[in-house]
Structure formats: structure tokens, C-alpha cells
mmCIF file of C-alpha atoms (C1' of nucleotides) in Angstrom:
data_model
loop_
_atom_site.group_PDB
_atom_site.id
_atom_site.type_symbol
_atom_site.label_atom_id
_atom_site.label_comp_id
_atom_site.label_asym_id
_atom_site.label_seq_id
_atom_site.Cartn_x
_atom_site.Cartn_y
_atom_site.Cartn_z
ATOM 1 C CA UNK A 1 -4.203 8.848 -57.080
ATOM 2 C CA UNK A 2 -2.746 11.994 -55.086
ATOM 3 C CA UNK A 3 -1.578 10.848 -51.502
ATOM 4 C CA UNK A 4 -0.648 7.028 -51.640
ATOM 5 C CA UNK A 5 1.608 4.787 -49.009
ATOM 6 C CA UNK A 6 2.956 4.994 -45.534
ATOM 7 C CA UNK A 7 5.987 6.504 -44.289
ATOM 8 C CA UNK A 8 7.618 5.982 -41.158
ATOM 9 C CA UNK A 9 8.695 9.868 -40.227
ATOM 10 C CA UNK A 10 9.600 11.628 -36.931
ATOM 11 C CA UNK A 11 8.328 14.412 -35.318
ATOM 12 C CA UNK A 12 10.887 16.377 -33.276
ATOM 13 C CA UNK A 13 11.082 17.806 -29.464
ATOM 14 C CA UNK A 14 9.501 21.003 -30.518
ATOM 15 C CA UNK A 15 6.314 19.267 -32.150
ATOM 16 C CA UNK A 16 7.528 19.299 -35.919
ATOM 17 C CA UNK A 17 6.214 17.005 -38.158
ATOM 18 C CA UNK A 18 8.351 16.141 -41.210
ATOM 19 C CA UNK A 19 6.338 15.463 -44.529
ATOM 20 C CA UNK A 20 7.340 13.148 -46.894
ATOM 21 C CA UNK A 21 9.017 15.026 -49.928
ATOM 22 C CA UNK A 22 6.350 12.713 -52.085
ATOM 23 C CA UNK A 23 3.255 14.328 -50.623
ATOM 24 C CA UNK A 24 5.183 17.941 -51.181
ATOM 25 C CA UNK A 25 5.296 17.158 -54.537
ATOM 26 C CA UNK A 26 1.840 16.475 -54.743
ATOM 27 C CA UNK A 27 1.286 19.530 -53.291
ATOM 28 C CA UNK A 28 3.081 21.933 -55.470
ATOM 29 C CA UNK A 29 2.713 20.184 -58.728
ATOM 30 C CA UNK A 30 -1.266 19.202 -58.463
ATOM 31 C CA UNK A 31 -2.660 21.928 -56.238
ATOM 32 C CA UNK A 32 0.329 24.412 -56.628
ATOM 33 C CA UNK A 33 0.101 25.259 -53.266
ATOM 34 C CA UNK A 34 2.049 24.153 -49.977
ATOM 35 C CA UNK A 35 -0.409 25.568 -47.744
ATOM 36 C CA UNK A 36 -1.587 22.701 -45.504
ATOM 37 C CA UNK A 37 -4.653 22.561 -43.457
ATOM 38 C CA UNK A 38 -4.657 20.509 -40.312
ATOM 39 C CA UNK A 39 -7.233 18.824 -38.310
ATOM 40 C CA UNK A 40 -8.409 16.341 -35.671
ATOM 41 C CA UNK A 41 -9.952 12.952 -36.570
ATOM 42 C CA UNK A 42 -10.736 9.426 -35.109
ATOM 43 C CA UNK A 43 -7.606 9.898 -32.973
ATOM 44 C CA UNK A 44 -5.287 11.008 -35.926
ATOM 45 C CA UNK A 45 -4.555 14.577 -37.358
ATOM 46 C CA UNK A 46 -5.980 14.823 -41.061
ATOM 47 C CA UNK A 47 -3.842 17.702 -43.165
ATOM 48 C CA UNK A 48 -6.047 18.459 -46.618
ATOM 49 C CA UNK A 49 -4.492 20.839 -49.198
ATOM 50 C CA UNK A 50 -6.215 24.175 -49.058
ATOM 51 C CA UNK A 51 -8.381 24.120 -52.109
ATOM 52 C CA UNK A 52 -9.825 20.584 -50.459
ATOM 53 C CA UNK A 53 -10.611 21.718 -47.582
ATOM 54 C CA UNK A 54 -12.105 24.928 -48.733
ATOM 55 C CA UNK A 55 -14.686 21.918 -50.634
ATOM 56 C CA UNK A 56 -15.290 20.536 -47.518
ATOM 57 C CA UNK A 57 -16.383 24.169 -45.846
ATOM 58 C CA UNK A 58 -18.306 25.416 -48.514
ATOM 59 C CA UNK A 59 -20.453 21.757 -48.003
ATOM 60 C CA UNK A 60 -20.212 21.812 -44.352
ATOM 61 C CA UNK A 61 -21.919 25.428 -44.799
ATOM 62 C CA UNK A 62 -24.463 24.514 -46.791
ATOM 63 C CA UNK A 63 -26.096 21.897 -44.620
ATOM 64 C CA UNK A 64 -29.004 22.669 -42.575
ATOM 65 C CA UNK A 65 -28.446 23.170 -38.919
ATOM 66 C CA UNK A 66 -28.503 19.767 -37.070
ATOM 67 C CA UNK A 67 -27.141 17.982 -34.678
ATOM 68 C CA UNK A 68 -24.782 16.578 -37.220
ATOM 69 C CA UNK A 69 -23.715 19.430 -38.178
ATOM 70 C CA UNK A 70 -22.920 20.670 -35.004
ATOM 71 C CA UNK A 71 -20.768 17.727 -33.970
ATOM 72 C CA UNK A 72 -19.200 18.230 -37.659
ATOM 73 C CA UNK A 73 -18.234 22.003 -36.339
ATOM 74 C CA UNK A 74 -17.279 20.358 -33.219
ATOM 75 C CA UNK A 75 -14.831 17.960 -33.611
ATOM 76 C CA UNK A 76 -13.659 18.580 -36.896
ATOM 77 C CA UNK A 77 -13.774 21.872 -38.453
ATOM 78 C CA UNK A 78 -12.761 24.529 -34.934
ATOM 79 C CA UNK A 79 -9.759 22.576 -34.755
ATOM 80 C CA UNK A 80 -9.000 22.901 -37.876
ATOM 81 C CA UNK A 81 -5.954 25.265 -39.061
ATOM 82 C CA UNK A 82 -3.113 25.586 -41.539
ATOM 83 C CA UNK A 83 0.038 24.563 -40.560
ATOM 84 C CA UNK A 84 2.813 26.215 -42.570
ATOM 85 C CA UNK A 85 5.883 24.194 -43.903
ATOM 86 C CA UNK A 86 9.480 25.176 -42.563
ATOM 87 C CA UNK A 87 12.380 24.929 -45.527
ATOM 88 C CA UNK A 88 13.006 21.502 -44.087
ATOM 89 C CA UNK A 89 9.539 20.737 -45.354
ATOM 90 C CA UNK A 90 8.650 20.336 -41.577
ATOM 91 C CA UNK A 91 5.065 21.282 -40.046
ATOM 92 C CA UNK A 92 4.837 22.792 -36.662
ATOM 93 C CA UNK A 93 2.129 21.080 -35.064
ATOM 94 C CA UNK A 94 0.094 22.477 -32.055
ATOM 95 C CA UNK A 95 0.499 21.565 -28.467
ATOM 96 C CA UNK A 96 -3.264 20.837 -28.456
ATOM 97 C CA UNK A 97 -2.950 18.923 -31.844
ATOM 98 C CA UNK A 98 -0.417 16.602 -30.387
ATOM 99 C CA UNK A 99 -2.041 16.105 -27.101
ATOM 100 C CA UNK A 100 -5.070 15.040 -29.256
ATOM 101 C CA UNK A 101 -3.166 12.587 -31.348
ATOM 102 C CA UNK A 102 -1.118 10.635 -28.424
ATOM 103 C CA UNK A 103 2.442 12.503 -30.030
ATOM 104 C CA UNK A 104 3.075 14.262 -25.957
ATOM 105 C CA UNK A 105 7.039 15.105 -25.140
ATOM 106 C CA UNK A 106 9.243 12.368 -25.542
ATOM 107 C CA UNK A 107 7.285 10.125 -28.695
ATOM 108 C CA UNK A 108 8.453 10.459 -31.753
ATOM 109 C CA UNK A 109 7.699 8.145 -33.794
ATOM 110 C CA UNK A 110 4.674 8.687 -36.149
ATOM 111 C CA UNK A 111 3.421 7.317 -39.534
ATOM 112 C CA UNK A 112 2.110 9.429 -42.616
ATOM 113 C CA UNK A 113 -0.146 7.706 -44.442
ATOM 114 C CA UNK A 114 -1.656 9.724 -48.338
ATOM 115 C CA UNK A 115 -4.969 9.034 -48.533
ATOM 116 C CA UNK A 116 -6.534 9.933 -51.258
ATOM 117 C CA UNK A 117 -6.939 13.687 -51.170
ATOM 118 C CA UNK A 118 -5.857 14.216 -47.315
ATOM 119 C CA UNK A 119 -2.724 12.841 -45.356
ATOM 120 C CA UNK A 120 -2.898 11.201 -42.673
ATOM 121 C CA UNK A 121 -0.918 11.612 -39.171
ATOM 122 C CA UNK A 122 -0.676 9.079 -36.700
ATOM 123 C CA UNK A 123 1.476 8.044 -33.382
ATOM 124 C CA UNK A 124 2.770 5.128 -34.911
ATOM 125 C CA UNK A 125 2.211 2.526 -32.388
ATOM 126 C CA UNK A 126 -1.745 3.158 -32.397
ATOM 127 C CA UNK A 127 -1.347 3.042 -35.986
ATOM 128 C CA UNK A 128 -0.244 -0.689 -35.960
ATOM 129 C CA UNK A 129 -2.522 -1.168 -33.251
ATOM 130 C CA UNK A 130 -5.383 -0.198 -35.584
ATOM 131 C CA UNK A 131 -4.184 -2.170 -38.714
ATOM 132 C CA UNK A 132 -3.931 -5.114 -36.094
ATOM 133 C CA UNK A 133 -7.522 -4.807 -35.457
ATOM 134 C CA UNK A 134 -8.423 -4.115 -39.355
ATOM 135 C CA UNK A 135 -6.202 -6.952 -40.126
ATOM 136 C CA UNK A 136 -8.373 -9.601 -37.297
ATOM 137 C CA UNK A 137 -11.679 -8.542 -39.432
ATOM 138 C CA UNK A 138 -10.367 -9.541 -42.552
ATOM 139 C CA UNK A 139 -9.404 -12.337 -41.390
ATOM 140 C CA UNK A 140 -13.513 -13.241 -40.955
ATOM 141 C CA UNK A 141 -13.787 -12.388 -44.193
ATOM 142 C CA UNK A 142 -11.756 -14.070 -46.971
ATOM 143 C CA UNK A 143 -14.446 -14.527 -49.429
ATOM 144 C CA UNK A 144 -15.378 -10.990 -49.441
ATOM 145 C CA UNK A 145 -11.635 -9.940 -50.106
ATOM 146 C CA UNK A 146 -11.770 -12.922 -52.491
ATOM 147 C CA UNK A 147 -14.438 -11.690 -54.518
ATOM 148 C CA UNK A 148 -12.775 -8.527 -54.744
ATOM 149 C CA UNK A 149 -9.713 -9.896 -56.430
ATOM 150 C CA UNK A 150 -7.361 -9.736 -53.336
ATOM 151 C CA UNK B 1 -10.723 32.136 -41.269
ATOM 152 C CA UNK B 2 -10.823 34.613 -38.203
ATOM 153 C CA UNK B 3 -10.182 32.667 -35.133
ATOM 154 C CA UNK B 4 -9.690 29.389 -35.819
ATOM 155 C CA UNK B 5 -7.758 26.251 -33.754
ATOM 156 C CA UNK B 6 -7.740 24.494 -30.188
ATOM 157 C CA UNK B 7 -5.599 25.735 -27.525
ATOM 158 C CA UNK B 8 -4.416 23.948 -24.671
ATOM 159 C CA UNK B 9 -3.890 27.409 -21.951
ATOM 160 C CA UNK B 10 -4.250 27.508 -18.375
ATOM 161 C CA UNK B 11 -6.162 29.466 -16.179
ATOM 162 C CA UNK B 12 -4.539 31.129 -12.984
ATOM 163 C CA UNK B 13 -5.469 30.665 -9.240
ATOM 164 C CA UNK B 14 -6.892 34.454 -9.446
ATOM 165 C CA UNK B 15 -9.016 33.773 -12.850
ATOM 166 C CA UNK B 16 -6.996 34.871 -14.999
ATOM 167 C CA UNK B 17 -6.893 32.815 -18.496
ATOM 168 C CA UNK B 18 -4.199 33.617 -21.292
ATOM 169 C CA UNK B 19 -5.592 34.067 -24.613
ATOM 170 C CA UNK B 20 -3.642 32.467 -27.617
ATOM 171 C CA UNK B 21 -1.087 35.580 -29.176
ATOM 172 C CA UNK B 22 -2.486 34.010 -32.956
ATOM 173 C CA UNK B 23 -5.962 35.434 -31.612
ATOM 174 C CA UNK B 24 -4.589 38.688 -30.061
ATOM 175 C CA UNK B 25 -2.934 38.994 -33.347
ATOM 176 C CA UNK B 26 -6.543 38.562 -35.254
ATOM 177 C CA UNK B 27 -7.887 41.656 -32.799
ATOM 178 C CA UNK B 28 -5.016 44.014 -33.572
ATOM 179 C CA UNK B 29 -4.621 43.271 -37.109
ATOM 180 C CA UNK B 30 -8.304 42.436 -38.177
ATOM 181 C CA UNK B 31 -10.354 44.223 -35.732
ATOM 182 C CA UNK B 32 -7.741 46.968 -34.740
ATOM 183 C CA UNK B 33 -9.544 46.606 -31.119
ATOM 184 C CA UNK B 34 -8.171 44.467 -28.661
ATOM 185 C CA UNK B 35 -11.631 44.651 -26.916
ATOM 186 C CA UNK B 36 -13.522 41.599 -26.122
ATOM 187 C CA UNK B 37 -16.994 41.157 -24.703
ATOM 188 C CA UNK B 38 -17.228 38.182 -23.118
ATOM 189 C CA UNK B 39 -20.770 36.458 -21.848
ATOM 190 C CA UNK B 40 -21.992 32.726 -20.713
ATOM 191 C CA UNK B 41 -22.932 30.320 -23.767
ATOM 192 C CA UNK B 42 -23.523 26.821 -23.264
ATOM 193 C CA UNK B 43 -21.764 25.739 -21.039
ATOM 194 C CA UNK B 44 -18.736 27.780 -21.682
ATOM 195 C CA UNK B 45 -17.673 31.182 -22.199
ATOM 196 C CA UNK B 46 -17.750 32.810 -25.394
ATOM 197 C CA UNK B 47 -15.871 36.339 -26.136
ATOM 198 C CA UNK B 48 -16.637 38.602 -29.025
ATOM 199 C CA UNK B 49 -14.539 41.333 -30.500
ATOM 200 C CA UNK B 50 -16.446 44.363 -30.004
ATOM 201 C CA UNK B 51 -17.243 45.141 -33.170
ATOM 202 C CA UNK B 52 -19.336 41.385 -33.361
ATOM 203 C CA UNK B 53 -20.995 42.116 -30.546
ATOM 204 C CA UNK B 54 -22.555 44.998 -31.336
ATOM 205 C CA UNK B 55 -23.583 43.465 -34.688
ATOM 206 C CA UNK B 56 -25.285 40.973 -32.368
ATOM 207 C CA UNK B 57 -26.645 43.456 -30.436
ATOM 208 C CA UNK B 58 -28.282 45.208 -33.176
ATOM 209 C CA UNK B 59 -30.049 42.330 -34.319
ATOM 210 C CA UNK B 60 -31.558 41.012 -31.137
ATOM 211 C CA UNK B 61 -33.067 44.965 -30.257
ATOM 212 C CA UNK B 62 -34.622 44.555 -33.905
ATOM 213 C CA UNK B 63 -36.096 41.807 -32.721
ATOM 214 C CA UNK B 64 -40.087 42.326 -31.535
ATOM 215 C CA UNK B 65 -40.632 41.097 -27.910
ATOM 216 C CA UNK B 66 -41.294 37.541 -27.227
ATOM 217 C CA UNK B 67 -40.457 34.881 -25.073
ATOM 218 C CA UNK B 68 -36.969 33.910 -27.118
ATOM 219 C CA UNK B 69 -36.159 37.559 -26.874
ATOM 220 C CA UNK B 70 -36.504 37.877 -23.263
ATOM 221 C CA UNK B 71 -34.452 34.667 -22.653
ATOM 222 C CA UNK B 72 -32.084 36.123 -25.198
ATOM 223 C CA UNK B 73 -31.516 38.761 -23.099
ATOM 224 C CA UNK B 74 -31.960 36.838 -19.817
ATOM 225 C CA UNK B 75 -29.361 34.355 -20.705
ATOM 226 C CA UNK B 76 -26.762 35.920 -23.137
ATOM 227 C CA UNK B 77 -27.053 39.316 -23.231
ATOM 228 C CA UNK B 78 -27.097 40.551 -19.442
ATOM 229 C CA UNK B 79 -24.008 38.188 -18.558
ATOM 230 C CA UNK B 80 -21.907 39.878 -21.391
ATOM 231 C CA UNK B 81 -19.238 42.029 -19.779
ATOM 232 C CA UNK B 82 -15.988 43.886 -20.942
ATOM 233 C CA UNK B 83 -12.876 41.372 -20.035
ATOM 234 C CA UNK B 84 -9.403 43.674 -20.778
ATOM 235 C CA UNK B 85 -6.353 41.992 -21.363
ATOM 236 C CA UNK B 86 -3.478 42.815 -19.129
ATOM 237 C CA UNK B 87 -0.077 43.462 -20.609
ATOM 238 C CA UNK B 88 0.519 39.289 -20.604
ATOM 239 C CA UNK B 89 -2.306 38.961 -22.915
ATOM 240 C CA UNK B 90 -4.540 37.420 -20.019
ATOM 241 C CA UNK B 91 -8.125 38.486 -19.705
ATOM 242 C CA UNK B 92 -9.714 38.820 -15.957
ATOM 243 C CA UNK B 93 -12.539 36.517 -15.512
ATOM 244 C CA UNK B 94 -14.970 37.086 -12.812
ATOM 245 C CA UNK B 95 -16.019 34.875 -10.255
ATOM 246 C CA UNK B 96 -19.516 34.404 -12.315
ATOM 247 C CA UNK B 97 -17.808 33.542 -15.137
ATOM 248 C CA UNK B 98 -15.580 31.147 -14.022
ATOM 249 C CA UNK B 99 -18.747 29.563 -11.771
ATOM 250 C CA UNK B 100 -21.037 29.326 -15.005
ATOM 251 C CA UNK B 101 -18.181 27.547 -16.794
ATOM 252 C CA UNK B 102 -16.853 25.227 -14.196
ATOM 253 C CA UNK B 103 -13.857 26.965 -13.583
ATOM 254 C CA UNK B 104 -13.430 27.530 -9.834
ATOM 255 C CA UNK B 105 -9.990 27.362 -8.054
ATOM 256 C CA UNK B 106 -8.075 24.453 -8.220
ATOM 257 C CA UNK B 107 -9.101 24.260 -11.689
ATOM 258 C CA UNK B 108 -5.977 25.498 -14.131
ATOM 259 C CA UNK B 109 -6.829 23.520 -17.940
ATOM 260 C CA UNK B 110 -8.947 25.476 -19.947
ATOM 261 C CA UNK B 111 -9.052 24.973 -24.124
ATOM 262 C CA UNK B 112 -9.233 28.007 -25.796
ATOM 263 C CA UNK B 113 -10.942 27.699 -29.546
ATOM 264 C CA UNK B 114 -11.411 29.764 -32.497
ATOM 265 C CA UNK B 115 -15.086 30.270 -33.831
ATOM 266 C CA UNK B 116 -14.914 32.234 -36.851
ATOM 267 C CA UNK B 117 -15.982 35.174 -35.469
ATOM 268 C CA UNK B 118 -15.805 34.562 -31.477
ATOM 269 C CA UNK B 119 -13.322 32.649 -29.332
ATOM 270 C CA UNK B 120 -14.988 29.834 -27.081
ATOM 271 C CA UNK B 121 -13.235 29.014 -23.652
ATOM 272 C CA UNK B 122 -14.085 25.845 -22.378
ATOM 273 C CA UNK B 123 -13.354 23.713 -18.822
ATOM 274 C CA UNK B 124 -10.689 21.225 -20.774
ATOM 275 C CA UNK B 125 -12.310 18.248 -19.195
ATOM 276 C CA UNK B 126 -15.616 19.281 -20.208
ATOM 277 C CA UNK B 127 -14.638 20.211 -23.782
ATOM 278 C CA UNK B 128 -12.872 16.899 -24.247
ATOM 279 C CA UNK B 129 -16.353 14.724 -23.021
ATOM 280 C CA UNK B 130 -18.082 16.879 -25.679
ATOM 281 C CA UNK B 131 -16.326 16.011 -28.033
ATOM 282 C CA UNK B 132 -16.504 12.746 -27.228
ATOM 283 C CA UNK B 133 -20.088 12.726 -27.919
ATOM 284 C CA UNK B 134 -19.608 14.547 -31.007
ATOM 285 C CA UNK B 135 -17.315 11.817 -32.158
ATOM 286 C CA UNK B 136 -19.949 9.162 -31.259
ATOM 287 C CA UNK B 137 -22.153 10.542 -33.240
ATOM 288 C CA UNK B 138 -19.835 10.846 -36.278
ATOM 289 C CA UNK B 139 -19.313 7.262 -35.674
ATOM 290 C CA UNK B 140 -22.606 6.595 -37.065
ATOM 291 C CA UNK B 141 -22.191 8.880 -39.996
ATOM 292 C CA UNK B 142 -19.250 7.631 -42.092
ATOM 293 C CA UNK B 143 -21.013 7.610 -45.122
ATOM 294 C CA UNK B 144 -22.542 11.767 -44.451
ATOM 295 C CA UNK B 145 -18.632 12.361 -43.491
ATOM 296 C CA UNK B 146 -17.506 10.682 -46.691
ATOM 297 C CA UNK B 147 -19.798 12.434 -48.944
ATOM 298 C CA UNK B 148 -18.870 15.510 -47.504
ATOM 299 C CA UNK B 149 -15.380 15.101 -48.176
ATOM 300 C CA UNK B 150 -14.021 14.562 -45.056
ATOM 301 C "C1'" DT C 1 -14.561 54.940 11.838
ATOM 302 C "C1'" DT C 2 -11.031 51.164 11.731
ATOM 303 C "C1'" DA C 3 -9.573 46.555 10.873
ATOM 304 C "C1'" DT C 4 -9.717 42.681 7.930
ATOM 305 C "C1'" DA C 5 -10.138 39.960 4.050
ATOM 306 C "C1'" DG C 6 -10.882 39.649 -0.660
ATOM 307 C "C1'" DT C 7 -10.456 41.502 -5.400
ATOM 308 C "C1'" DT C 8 -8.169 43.810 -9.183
ATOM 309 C "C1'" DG C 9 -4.569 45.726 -11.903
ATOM 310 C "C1'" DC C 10 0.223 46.213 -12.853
ATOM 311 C "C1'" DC C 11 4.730 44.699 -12.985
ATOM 312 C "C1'" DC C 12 8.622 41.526 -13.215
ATOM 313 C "C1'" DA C 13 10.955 37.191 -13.869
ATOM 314 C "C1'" DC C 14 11.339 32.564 -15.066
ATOM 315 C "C1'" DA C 15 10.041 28.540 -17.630
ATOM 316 C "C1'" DA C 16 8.144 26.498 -21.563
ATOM 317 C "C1'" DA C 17 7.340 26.461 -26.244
ATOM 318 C "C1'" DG C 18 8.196 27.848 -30.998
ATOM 319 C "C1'" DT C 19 11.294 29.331 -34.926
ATOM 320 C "C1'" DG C 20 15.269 29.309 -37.860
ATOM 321 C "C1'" DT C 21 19.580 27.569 -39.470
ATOM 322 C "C1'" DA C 22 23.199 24.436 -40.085
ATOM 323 C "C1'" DA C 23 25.161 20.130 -40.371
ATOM 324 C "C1'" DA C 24 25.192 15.150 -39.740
ATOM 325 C "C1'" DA C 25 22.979 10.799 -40.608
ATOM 326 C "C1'" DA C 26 20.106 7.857 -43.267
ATOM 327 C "C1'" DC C 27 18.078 6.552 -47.437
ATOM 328 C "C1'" DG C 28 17.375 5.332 -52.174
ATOM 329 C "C1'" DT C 29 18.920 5.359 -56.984
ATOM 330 C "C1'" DG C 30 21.708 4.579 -60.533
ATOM 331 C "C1'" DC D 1 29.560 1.828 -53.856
ATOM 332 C "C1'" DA D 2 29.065 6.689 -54.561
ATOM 333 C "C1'" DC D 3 26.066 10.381 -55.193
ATOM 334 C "C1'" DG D 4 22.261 13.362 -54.408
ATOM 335 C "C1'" DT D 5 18.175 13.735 -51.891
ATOM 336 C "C1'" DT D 6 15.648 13.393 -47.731
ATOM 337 C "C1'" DT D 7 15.238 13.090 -42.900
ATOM 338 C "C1'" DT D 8 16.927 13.766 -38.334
ATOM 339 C "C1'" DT D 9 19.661 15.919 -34.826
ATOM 340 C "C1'" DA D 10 21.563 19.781 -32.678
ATOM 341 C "C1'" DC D 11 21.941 24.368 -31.145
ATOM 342 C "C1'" DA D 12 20.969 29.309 -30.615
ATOM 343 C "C1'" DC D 13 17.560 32.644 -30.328
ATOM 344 C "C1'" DT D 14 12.796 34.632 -29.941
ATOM 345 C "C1'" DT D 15 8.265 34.559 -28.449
ATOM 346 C "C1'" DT D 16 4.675 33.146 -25.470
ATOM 347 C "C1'" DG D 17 2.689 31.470 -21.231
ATOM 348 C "C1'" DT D 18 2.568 31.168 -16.249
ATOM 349 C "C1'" DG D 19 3.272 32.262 -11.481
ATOM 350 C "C1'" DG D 20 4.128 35.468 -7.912
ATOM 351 C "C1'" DG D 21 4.769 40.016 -5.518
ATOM 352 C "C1'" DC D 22 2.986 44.332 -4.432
ATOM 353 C "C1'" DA D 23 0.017 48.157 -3.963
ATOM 354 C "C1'" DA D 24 -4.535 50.244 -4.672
ATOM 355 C "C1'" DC D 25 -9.144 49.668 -4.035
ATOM 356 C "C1'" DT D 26 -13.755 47.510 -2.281
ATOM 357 C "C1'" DA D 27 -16.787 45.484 0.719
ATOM 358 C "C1'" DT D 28 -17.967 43.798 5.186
ATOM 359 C "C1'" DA D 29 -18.143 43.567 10.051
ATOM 360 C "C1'" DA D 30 -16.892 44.993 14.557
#
DNA sequence: TTATAGTTGCCCACAAAGTGTAAAAACGTG
DNA sequence: CACGTTTTTACACTTTGTGGGCAACTATAA
């Protein structure tokens, strides 16, 4: 397990995002590398380590034009771009990149979440709004979770 | 990466649009040619260092005549003109250009993204309904998304 | 031709945004 | 509870983006 749990950070008048010194870790003692890339998704920002996302490319590239593909190009990967950590272990985040995520002037409140082999950025009330909704459909389904052992 | 990112700029009342300083840095320092070409692409307007355009352009004259030749050079090739930056880092759009792309007058937001090798400039509002789509789509494709690594 | 309106380029100035550093506050661990 | 680590706040400074003024130039019409 890399990136696990949820952490209740800030981001700060100027648009920086503080990382949990957990997922730093991560960084620098499984990939070795700080270097951080950052993109949009499903109303989030998604930051991969470098060597992940470089994965993700070299797939992306090697699919055959469609419009998939395109939307793939799109929406995920020309957003994309590395966001460099200050020695507070902050990341400057884009004007664009917060305007896409709901995090505009005076919110500040966001949520990390590790997941997996990306983290996770969200404003933090859609966040619980989401797990709200997740939460409603497991509710419809307690023998499922049952069955898994939860 | 060349040009890569979303940028929320504006666009002035006399057509003016400011181009991002992390993609007039790519021109000095990669290109050493602050030149851009700058023609009518779906929907939008897409600007090429020079050097990339006159790749392009050698490819499409090797190509023999035929019908996606001549609308080659009907619809992306004769639109392309020279767009210098003034000392602001703005490049002058024409009235053409701005009318192809849905940028006349009153109209100020404009979302500037990097392409790998071209930068895309895009009415915000339309930009943001693509995307849209292209997130619909992705919608349906959680499992392509998750193979890919995303 | 002259008058007029529109376009273009150049310049300046202000506002907004980004960067860096330091120090205080909050947190978690022993 | 005290300590060290982590996160947040605060401030100063730099860079970038935006709007506006002005003059030169162009095109059109009287």
C-alpha cells in the first residue's frame, strides 16, 4: 500500500496545497522522487508521482486513435502538470486547477485522500458530500459488503 | 513535456489574449523563437512555434493532391498567420480569429492549454462544455481508465 | 483630397497572483 | 505534560496579467 487515509489539510490564500508529510515520505523513500504531477478528475485534482504517470502516458500513447482517447487527452492528460513542492512541503496549485476543483478565493478547507498509487485532492465539503452519497448505496447493499467480510 | 497545463487568461476588448509566461518561457528556452503561427482548428485556435509549423508544412506539400489535401489547405493551412507578442507577452488576434473561435467583444475568458507541441486557445465556456462531454464519456469507461492506470 | 472611424503597435501603470521565509499554532508521540 | 514534528498564518517581495492612453497607420466615404 503506497498512499492510504484522509487528511484534513488547508490550502492557503495564494492557492498552496499542503501535503501530508506521510505521502512525502512515500515519495522520497519508494519513488525517490518529490516531483509531483497534477491533474483534473471527476471534480478532484489527482497528483501521481512522476514515474506513474510517465506509465500512464506511455499507455495513453499507445492506444489507437478514438474517441476515447481523445476525451482521455481532453480532460485528463492537457491539464496535466507537475507541481513542485515548496520547503514547507506545500504545492502551488494553478488558478485554473482550483477553479476546476471548487477551491476559488476564500475556501480553504480541502481533504487529501492516498489512493493507491495517486493522491487525491478534494474541496472538502464535496468530499463528504460524495461519501454521503457512497455511504446511501451501501446502505442497499449489506449483503454484498457482508459477503465481503465488512 | 513542451507545453503542457490549463490556463485561465483573459482576452482584451481590442483582441488581445495573454499567453501563459511558463509557455513564453518554453519558446525562448526550447525553441529560442518567440514566433508563433497561429491558424483555426476545431473550434478553437491553435498556435505553433515556428519551427512546428514548418515541420507541418513540409509534410502536407509531400502530400499528393486529393480531396483531404485541398481541405487541408482550405481549412488549416490558409487561416495560419504570424501573431507577435507585444512586450506584455499578449499576442494580437484578428478579427477572423476571434470570429472562428467565438471570441467577439464582450467576450474576456479564454483557457489557454498546452499541447505538447502547440498551445490551444479556447472560448472558456466552450472549452468547459467540451469537456463536459469528454467526462461523460469517461463516465462509461471506468474500467478502460482503470486499466490504464488512471 | 480631406474627414472620419477603425485598427494596430507601443508604452506605462496598477492590480492580481505567485514565491520565499519566518514564526506561531496545532498535533501526535512518548 | 513536554517535546519534536507538522501544519498554518503572516508578511515582504517579485512576477505576471490586465486595462488604458496615445500616436501611427489604413480603409472608406463624402
Amino acid at each position: 500500500m503506497l498512499f492510504q487515509g484522509e487528511f484534513n489539510n488547508a490550502i492557503d490564500a495564494k492557492g498552496r496545497a499542503s501535503i501530508p508529510a506521510k505521502f512525502r515520505d512515500v515519495l522520497s523513500s519508494v519513488f525517490a522522487d518529490e516531483r509531483l504531477i497534477v491533474t483534473q478528475n471527476d471534480g478532484g485534482l489527482a497528483a501521481y508521482p512522476i514515474q506513474e504517470w510517465e506509465k500512464v502516458l506511455e499507455k495513453v500513447n499507445a492506444m489507437e486513435a478514438s474517441p476515447l482517447k481523445d476525451a482521455i487527452n481532453l480532460a485528463l492528460i492537457s491539464p496535466a502538470i507537475e507541481c513542485p513542492f515548496d520547503k514547507q512541503g506545500r504545492i502551488q496549485l494553478t488558478k485554473a486547477q482550483r477553479c476546476y476543483a471548487g477551491l476559488e478565493s476564500e475556501i480553504r478547507e480541502i481533504v487529501v485522500v492516498g489512493s493507491i498509487n495517486k493522491i487525491m485532492i478534494w474541496n472538502r465539503a464535496m468530499h463528504a458530500e460524495m461519501r454521503k452519497q457512497a455511504e446511501n448505496l451501501l446502505k442497499t447493499e449489506s449483503q454484498a459488503l457482508y459477503n465481503l467480510g465488512f
